[in-house]
Amino acid sequence: MSSIKWFNSHYLFQNLKKSKGVLAVFLVIVPILSALLLILPALGTNNYITLGFNELSVFAIIGMYIIPVIVSISLFGYIFKRKSSDFVNSMPLNRSTIFVTNSIGGIILLTAMILISTLLILITSYFFPTIIVSQGIMIDYFFIWAITYIFVFTAANLAATVSGNVITQIAVTALILFLCPFLVQSANGFSA
């Protein structure tokens, strides 16, 4: 099978169009809140503010376990509805094409969200000269959060393949993400 048949852009466009409202809200939250995080401290002072990785990543950390799961649920939501599942599976696409198309589309959306957030932080720091943000930190910000969001999204996709409803998908995603860290911490005696 050729690699062209693994991705179907027409199906991806229709699937994104179906859930554009949910995706637009959740994918715009992190970039806007990250830029606002820079503007608020800069408005009240004339002193220089140097922001590190942890200060820039507050909303990325909060959205890390929410946004990729919401994107996965919106792209793979047809699995949990009988009529939608019958309709999608009756298309002239095999299941592997649907899975790969949704996975690549979600990865592109999440990476674009992190890129927009990075660019908004850089643009905001240029307009407010009292804010000092290192470009090296922004490169780290982009790569670390892109990889993290892709990992959580992939775990949610794997959970969607074995679950029968949204609640089970969320529970299985939590098991995939938190089981190994829990086992490591319990083996170490939960020491800090």
PDB file of C-alpha atoms in Angstrom:
ATOM      1  CA  MET A   1       0.000   0.000   0.000  1.00  0.00           C
ATOM      2  CA  SER A   2       1.427   3.374  -0.930  1.00  0.00           C
ATOM      3  CA  SER A   3       1.877   6.047   1.693  1.00  0.00           C
ATOM      4  CA  ILE A   4      -0.458   8.405  -0.191  1.00  0.00           C
ATOM      5  CA  LYS A   5      -3.424   6.186   0.740  1.00  0.00           C
ATOM      6  CA  TRP A   6      -2.642   6.568   4.437  1.00  0.00           C
ATOM      7  CA  PHE A   7      -3.683  10.236   4.445  1.00  0.00           C
ATOM      8  CA  ASN A   8      -6.870  11.704   2.990  1.00  0.00           C
ATOM      9  CA  SER A   9      -6.979  15.500   3.023  1.00  0.00           C
ATOM     10  CA  HIS A  10     -10.633  15.684   1.938  1.00  0.00           C
ATOM     11  CA  TYR A  11     -11.719  13.577   4.906  1.00  0.00           C
ATOM     12  CA  LEU A  12      -9.579  15.688   7.252  1.00  0.00           C
ATOM     13  CA  PHE A  13     -11.104  18.910   5.928  1.00  0.00           C
ATOM     14  CA  GLN A  14     -14.656  17.581   6.415  1.00  0.00           C
ATOM     15  CA  ASN A  15     -13.844  16.311   9.898  1.00  0.00           C
ATOM     16  CA  LEU A  16     -12.310  19.654  10.907  1.00  0.00           C
ATOM     17  CA  LYS A  17     -15.265  21.528   9.417  1.00  0.00           C
ATOM     18  CA  LYS A  18     -17.640  19.404  11.487  1.00  0.00           C
ATOM     19  CA  SER A  19     -16.012  20.381  14.776  1.00  0.00           C
ATOM     20  CA  LYS A  20     -14.593  23.792  13.930  1.00  0.00           C
ATOM     21  CA  GLY A  21     -16.278  25.599  16.832  1.00  0.00           C
ATOM     22  CA  VAL A  22     -14.870  23.372  19.573  1.00  0.00           C
ATOM     23  CA  LEU A  23     -11.431  23.265  17.994  1.00  0.00           C
ATOM     24  CA  ALA A  24     -11.313  27.010  17.447  1.00  0.00           C
ATOM     25  CA  VAL A  25     -12.172  27.779  21.066  1.00  0.00           C
ATOM     26  CA  PHE A  26      -9.701  25.349  22.594  1.00  0.00           C
ATOM     27  CA  LEU A  27      -6.877  26.020  20.164  1.00  0.00           C
ATOM     28  CA  VAL A  28      -7.090  29.804  20.640  1.00  0.00           C
ATOM     29  CA  ILE A  29      -7.170  29.745  24.458  1.00  0.00           C
ATOM     30  CA  VAL A  30      -3.492  28.958  25.120  1.00  0.00           C
ATOM     31  CA  PRO A  31      -1.968  31.487  22.683  1.00  0.00           C
ATOM     32  CA  ILE A  32      -4.167  34.362  23.843  1.00  0.00           C
ATOM     33  CA  LEU A  33      -3.764  33.602  27.550  1.00  0.00           C
ATOM     34  CA  SER A  34       0.002  33.217  27.137  1.00  0.00           C
ATOM     35  CA  ALA A  35       0.223  36.647  25.515  1.00  0.00           C
ATOM     36  CA  LEU A  36      -2.014  38.176  28.211  1.00  0.00           C
ATOM     37  CA  LEU A  37       0.268  36.682  30.840  1.00  0.00           C
ATOM     38  CA  LEU A  38       3.019  38.912  29.476  1.00  0.00           C
ATOM     39  CA  ILE A  39       0.932  42.057  29.099  1.00  0.00           C
ATOM     40  CA  LEU A  40      -0.548  42.167  32.623  1.00  0.00           C
ATOM     41  CA  PRO A  41       2.731  42.466  34.599  1.00  0.00           C
ATOM     42  CA  ALA A  42       4.146  44.942  32.068  1.00  0.00           C
ATOM     43  CA  LEU A  43       1.242  47.392  32.393  1.00  0.00           C
ATOM     44  CA  GLY A  44       1.793  48.266  36.032  1.00  0.00           C
ATOM     45  CA  THR A  45       5.531  48.911  36.092  1.00  0.00           C
ATOM     46  CA  ASN A  46       8.373  50.615  34.305  1.00  0.00           C
ATOM     47  CA  ASN A  47      10.917  48.112  35.622  1.00  0.00           C
ATOM     48  CA  TYR A  48      12.345  45.395  33.444  1.00  0.00           C
ATOM     49  CA  ILE A  49      10.693  42.003  33.817  1.00  0.00           C
ATOM     50  CA  THR A  50      12.698  38.935  32.864  1.00  0.00           C
ATOM     51  CA  LEU A  51      10.514  35.895  32.267  1.00  0.00           C
ATOM     52  CA  GLY A  52      11.824  32.360  32.312  1.00  0.00           C
ATOM     53  CA  PHE A  53      10.456  29.146  30.928  1.00  0.00           C
ATOM     54  CA  ASN A  54       8.261  28.389  33.953  1.00  0.00           C
ATOM     55  CA  GLU A  55       6.592  31.802  33.919  1.00  0.00           C
ATOM     56  CA  LEU A  56       5.864  31.572  30.194  1.00  0.00           C
ATOM     57  CA  SER A  57       4.482  28.048  30.452  1.00  0.00           C
ATOM     58  CA  VAL A  58       1.709  28.543  33.005  1.00  0.00           C
ATOM     59  CA  PHE A  59      -1.187  28.191  30.570  1.00  0.00           C
ATOM     60  CA  ALA A  60       0.612  25.575  28.476  1.00  0.00           C
ATOM     61  CA  ILE A  61       0.919  23.430  31.593  1.00  0.00           C
ATOM     62  CA  ILE A  62      -2.756  23.880  32.441  1.00  0.00           C
ATOM     63  CA  GLY A  63      -3.842  23.046  28.890  1.00  0.00           C
ATOM     64  CA  MET A  64      -1.439  20.139  28.506  1.00  0.00           C
ATOM     65  CA  TYR A  65      -3.890  17.509  29.744  1.00  0.00           C
ATOM     66  CA  ILE A  66      -7.064  19.210  28.518  1.00  0.00           C
ATOM     67  CA  ILE A  67      -6.551  20.520  24.982  1.00  0.00           C
ATOM     68  CA  PRO A  68      -5.006  17.406  23.340  1.00  0.00           C
ATOM     69  CA  VAL A  69      -7.749  15.224  24.833  1.00  0.00           C
ATOM     70  CA  ILE A  70     -10.459  17.625  23.569  1.00  0.00           C
ATOM     71  CA  VAL A  71      -8.865  17.625  20.096  1.00  0.00           C
ATOM     72  CA  SER A  72      -8.748  13.820  20.124  1.00  0.00           C
ATOM     73  CA  ILE A  73     -12.368  13.559  21.240  1.00  0.00           C
ATOM     74  CA  SER A  74     -13.497  15.976  18.544  1.00  0.00           C
ATOM     75  CA  LEU A  75     -11.556  14.193  15.788  1.00  0.00           C
ATOM     76  CA  PHE A  76     -12.360  10.656  16.928  1.00  0.00           C
ATOM     77  CA  GLY A  77     -15.809  11.416  18.348  1.00  0.00           C
ATOM     78  CA  TYR A  78     -17.528   9.506  15.567  1.00  0.00           C
ATOM     79  CA  ILE A  79     -16.419   6.256  17.217  1.00  0.00           C
ATOM     80  CA  PHE A  80     -18.780   6.757  20.151  1.00  0.00           C
ATOM     81  CA  LYS A  81     -21.951   7.409  18.114  1.00  0.00           C
ATOM     82  CA  ARG A  82     -23.532   4.538  16.236  1.00  0.00           C
ATOM     83  CA  LYS A  83     -24.917   6.589  13.328  1.00  0.00           C
ATOM     84  CA  SER A  84     -21.692   8.550  12.858  1.00  0.00           C
ATOM     85  CA  SER A  85     -19.618   5.415  13.100  1.00  0.00           C
ATOM     86  CA  ASP A  86     -21.720   3.643  10.466  1.00  0.00           C
ATOM     87  CA  PHE A  87     -21.525   6.684   8.184  1.00  0.00           C
ATOM     88  CA  VAL A  88     -17.759   7.169   8.489  1.00  0.00           C
ATOM     89  CA  ASN A  89     -17.012   3.467   8.134  1.00  0.00           C
ATOM     90  CA  SER A  90     -19.190   3.288   5.016  1.00  0.00           C
ATOM     91  CA  MET A  91     -16.904   5.779   3.255  1.00  0.00           C
ATOM     92  CA  PRO A  92     -14.464   4.382   0.715  1.00  0.00           C
ATOM     93  CA  LEU A  93     -11.668   4.731   3.288  1.00  0.00           C
ATOM     94  CA  ASN A  94     -10.208   1.988   5.388  1.00  0.00           C
ATOM     95  CA  ARG A  95      -9.870   2.378   9.139  1.00  0.00           C
ATOM     96  CA  SER A  96      -6.115   2.850   9.080  1.00  0.00           C
ATOM     97  CA  THR A  97      -6.491   5.790   6.681  1.00  0.00           C
ATOM     98  CA  ILE A  98      -9.077   7.397   8.978  1.00  0.00           C
ATOM     99  CA  PHE A  99      -6.866   6.870  12.045  1.00  0.00           C
ATOM    100  CA  VAL A 100      -3.703   8.210  10.387  1.00  0.00           C
ATOM    101  CA  THR A 101      -5.549  11.168   8.853  1.00  0.00           C
ATOM    102  CA  ASN A 102      -7.081  12.171  12.195  1.00  0.00           C
ATOM    103  CA  SER A 103      -3.754  11.693  13.992  1.00  0.00           C
ATOM    104  CA  ILE A 104      -1.772  13.782  11.501  1.00  0.00           C
ATOM    105  CA  GLY A 105      -4.474  16.457  11.458  1.00  0.00           C
ATOM    106  CA  GLY A 106      -4.479  16.700  15.252  1.00  0.00           C
ATOM    107  CA  ILE A 107      -0.681  16.868  15.376  1.00  0.00           C
ATOM    108  CA  ILE A 108      -0.728  19.682  12.804  1.00  0.00           C
ATOM    109  CA  LEU A 109      -3.392  21.576  14.789  1.00  0.00           C
ATOM    110  CA  LEU A 110      -1.557  21.263  18.101  1.00  0.00           C
ATOM    111  CA  THR A 111       1.803  22.191  16.587  1.00  0.00           C
ATOM    112  CA  ALA A 112       0.219  25.224  14.925  1.00  0.00           C
ATOM    113  CA  MET A 113      -1.295  26.240  18.259  1.00  0.00           C
ATOM    114  CA  ILE A 114       2.083  26.072  20.005  1.00  0.00           C
ATOM    115  CA  LEU A 115       3.739  27.934  17.110  1.00  0.00           C
ATOM    116  CA  ILE A 116       1.112  30.703  17.288  1.00  0.00           C
ATOM    117  CA  SER A 117       1.577  30.895  21.041  1.00  0.00           C
ATOM    118  CA  THR A 118       5.358  31.189  20.610  1.00  0.00           C
ATOM    119  CA  LEU A 119       4.995  33.902  17.978  1.00  0.00           C
ATOM    120  CA  LEU A 120       2.464  35.855  20.071  1.00  0.00           C
ATOM    121  CA  ILE A 121       4.805  35.771  23.062  1.00  0.00           C
ATOM    122  CA  LEU A 122       7.679  37.025  20.901  1.00  0.00           C
ATOM    123  CA  ILE A 123       5.551  39.766  19.315  1.00  0.00           C
ATOM    124  CA  THR A 124       4.239  40.841  22.712  1.00  0.00           C
ATOM    125  CA  SER A 125       7.766  41.038  24.107  1.00  0.00           C
ATOM    126  CA  TYR A 126       8.790  43.262  21.176  1.00  0.00           C
ATOM    127  CA  PHE A 127       5.896  45.685  21.756  1.00  0.00           C
ATOM    128  CA  PHE A 128       6.587  45.919  25.490  1.00  0.00           C
ATOM    129  CA  PRO A 129      10.276  46.781  25.906  1.00  0.00           C
ATOM    130  CA  THR A 130      10.137  46.221  29.675  1.00  0.00           C
ATOM    131  CA  ILE A 131       9.552  42.504  29.107  1.00  0.00           C
ATOM    132  CA  ILE A 132      12.688  40.502  28.463  1.00  0.00           C
ATOM    133  CA  VAL A 133      12.145  37.090  26.880  1.00  0.00           C
ATOM    134  CA  SER A 134      15.097  35.148  25.548  1.00  0.00           C
ATOM    135  CA  GLN A 135      14.749  33.756  22.030  1.00  0.00           C
ATOM    136  CA  GLY A 136      16.503  30.601  23.208  1.00  0.00           C
ATOM    137  CA  ILE A 137      13.773  30.088  25.799  1.00  0.00           C
ATOM    138  CA  MET A 138      11.163  30.523  23.070  1.00  0.00           C
ATOM    139  CA  ILE A 139      12.823  27.833  20.942  1.00  0.00           C
ATOM    140  CA  ASP A 140      12.771  25.534  23.970  1.00  0.00           C
ATOM    141  CA  TYR A 141       9.152  26.552  24.622  1.00  0.00           C
ATOM    142  CA  PHE A 142       8.105  25.573  21.112  1.00  0.00           C
ATOM    143  CA  PHE A 143       9.854  22.200  20.997  1.00  0.00           C
ATOM    144  CA  ILE A 144       9.070  21.090  24.546  1.00  0.00           C
ATOM    145  CA  TRP A 145       5.390  21.965  24.390  1.00  0.00           C
ATOM    146  CA  ALA A 146       4.917  20.686  20.837  1.00  0.00           C
ATOM    147  CA  ILE A 147       6.365  17.297  21.806  1.00  0.00           C
ATOM    148  CA  THR A 148       4.375  17.218  25.047  1.00  0.00           C
ATOM    149  CA  TYR A 149       1.063  18.065  23.393  1.00  0.00           C
ATOM    150  CA  ILE A 150       1.705  15.530  20.621  1.00  0.00           C
ATOM    151  CA  PHE A 151       2.475  12.841  23.217  1.00  0.00           C
ATOM    152  CA  VAL A 152      -0.730  13.498  25.177  1.00  0.00           C
ATOM    153  CA  PHE A 153      -2.730  13.621  21.919  1.00  0.00           C
ATOM    154  CA  THR A 154      -1.264  10.300  20.781  1.00  0.00           C
ATOM    155  CA  ALA A 155      -2.068   8.716  24.149  1.00  0.00           C
ATOM    156  CA  ALA A 156      -5.651   9.990  23.840  1.00  0.00           C
ATOM    157  CA  ASN A 157      -5.864   8.539  20.326  1.00  0.00           C
ATOM    158  CA  LEU A 158      -4.693   5.156  21.564  1.00  0.00           C
ATOM    159  CA  ALA A 159      -7.228   5.358  24.370  1.00  0.00           C
ATOM    160  CA  ALA A 160      -9.976   6.117  21.832  1.00  0.00           C
ATOM    161  CA  THR A 161      -9.198   2.918  19.952  1.00  0.00           C
ATOM    162  CA  VAL A 162      -9.882   0.709  22.983  1.00  0.00           C
ATOM    163  CA  SER A 163     -12.685   2.620  24.696  1.00  0.00           C
ATOM    164  CA  GLY A 164     -16.417   2.611  24.164  1.00  0.00           C
ATOM    165  CA  ASN A 165     -17.308   6.106  25.308  1.00  0.00           C
ATOM    166  CA  VAL A 166     -15.738   9.464  26.134  1.00  0.00           C
ATOM    167  CA  ILE A 167     -15.469   8.847  29.881  1.00  0.00           C
ATOM    168  CA  THR A 168     -13.617   5.596  29.276  1.00  0.00           C
ATOM    169  CA  GLN A 169     -11.319   7.352  26.807  1.00  0.00           C
ATOM    170  CA  ILE A 170     -10.433   9.961  29.430  1.00  0.00           C
ATOM    171  CA  ALA A 171      -9.829   7.261  32.061  1.00  0.00           C
ATOM    172  CA  VAL A 172      -7.651   5.158  29.750  1.00  0.00           C
ATOM    173  CA  THR A 173      -5.727   8.276  28.701  1.00  0.00           C
ATOM    174  CA  ALA A 174      -5.049   9.029  32.357  1.00  0.00           C
ATOM    175  CA  LEU A 175      -3.887   5.444  32.881  1.00  0.00           C
ATOM    176  CA  ILE A 176      -1.523   5.633  29.917  1.00  0.00           C
ATOM    177  CA  LEU A 177      -0.090   8.981  30.992  1.00  0.00           C
ATOM    178  CA  PHE A 178       0.171   8.478  34.749  1.00  0.00           C
ATOM    179  CA  LEU A 179       0.812   4.763  35.320  1.00  0.00           C
ATOM    180  CA  CYS A 180       4.563   4.783  34.607  1.00  0.00           C
ATOM    181  CA  PRO A 181       5.315   7.917  36.671  1.00  0.00           C
ATOM    182  CA  PHE A 182       3.243   6.493  39.524  1.00  0.00           C
ATOM    183  CA  LEU A 183       5.113   3.193  39.439  1.00  0.00           C
ATOM    184  CA  VAL A 184       8.482   4.961  39.394  1.00  0.00           C
ATOM    185  CA  GLN A 185       7.506   7.204  42.312  1.00  0.00           C
ATOM    186  CA  SER A 186       6.079   4.297  44.305  1.00  0.00           C
ATOM    187  CA  ALA A 187       9.279   2.311  43.735  1.00  0.00           C
ATOM    188  CA  ASN A 188      11.257   5.290  45.065  1.00  0.00           C
ATOM    189  CA  GLY A 189       9.017   5.524  48.128  1.00  0.00           C
ATOM    190  CA  PHE A 190       7.300   8.760  47.007  1.00  0.00           C
ATOM    191  CA  SER A 191      10.298  10.812  48.073  1.00  0.00           C
ATOM    192  CA  ALA A 192      10.606  14.316  46.699  1.00  0.00           C
TER     193      ALA A 192
END
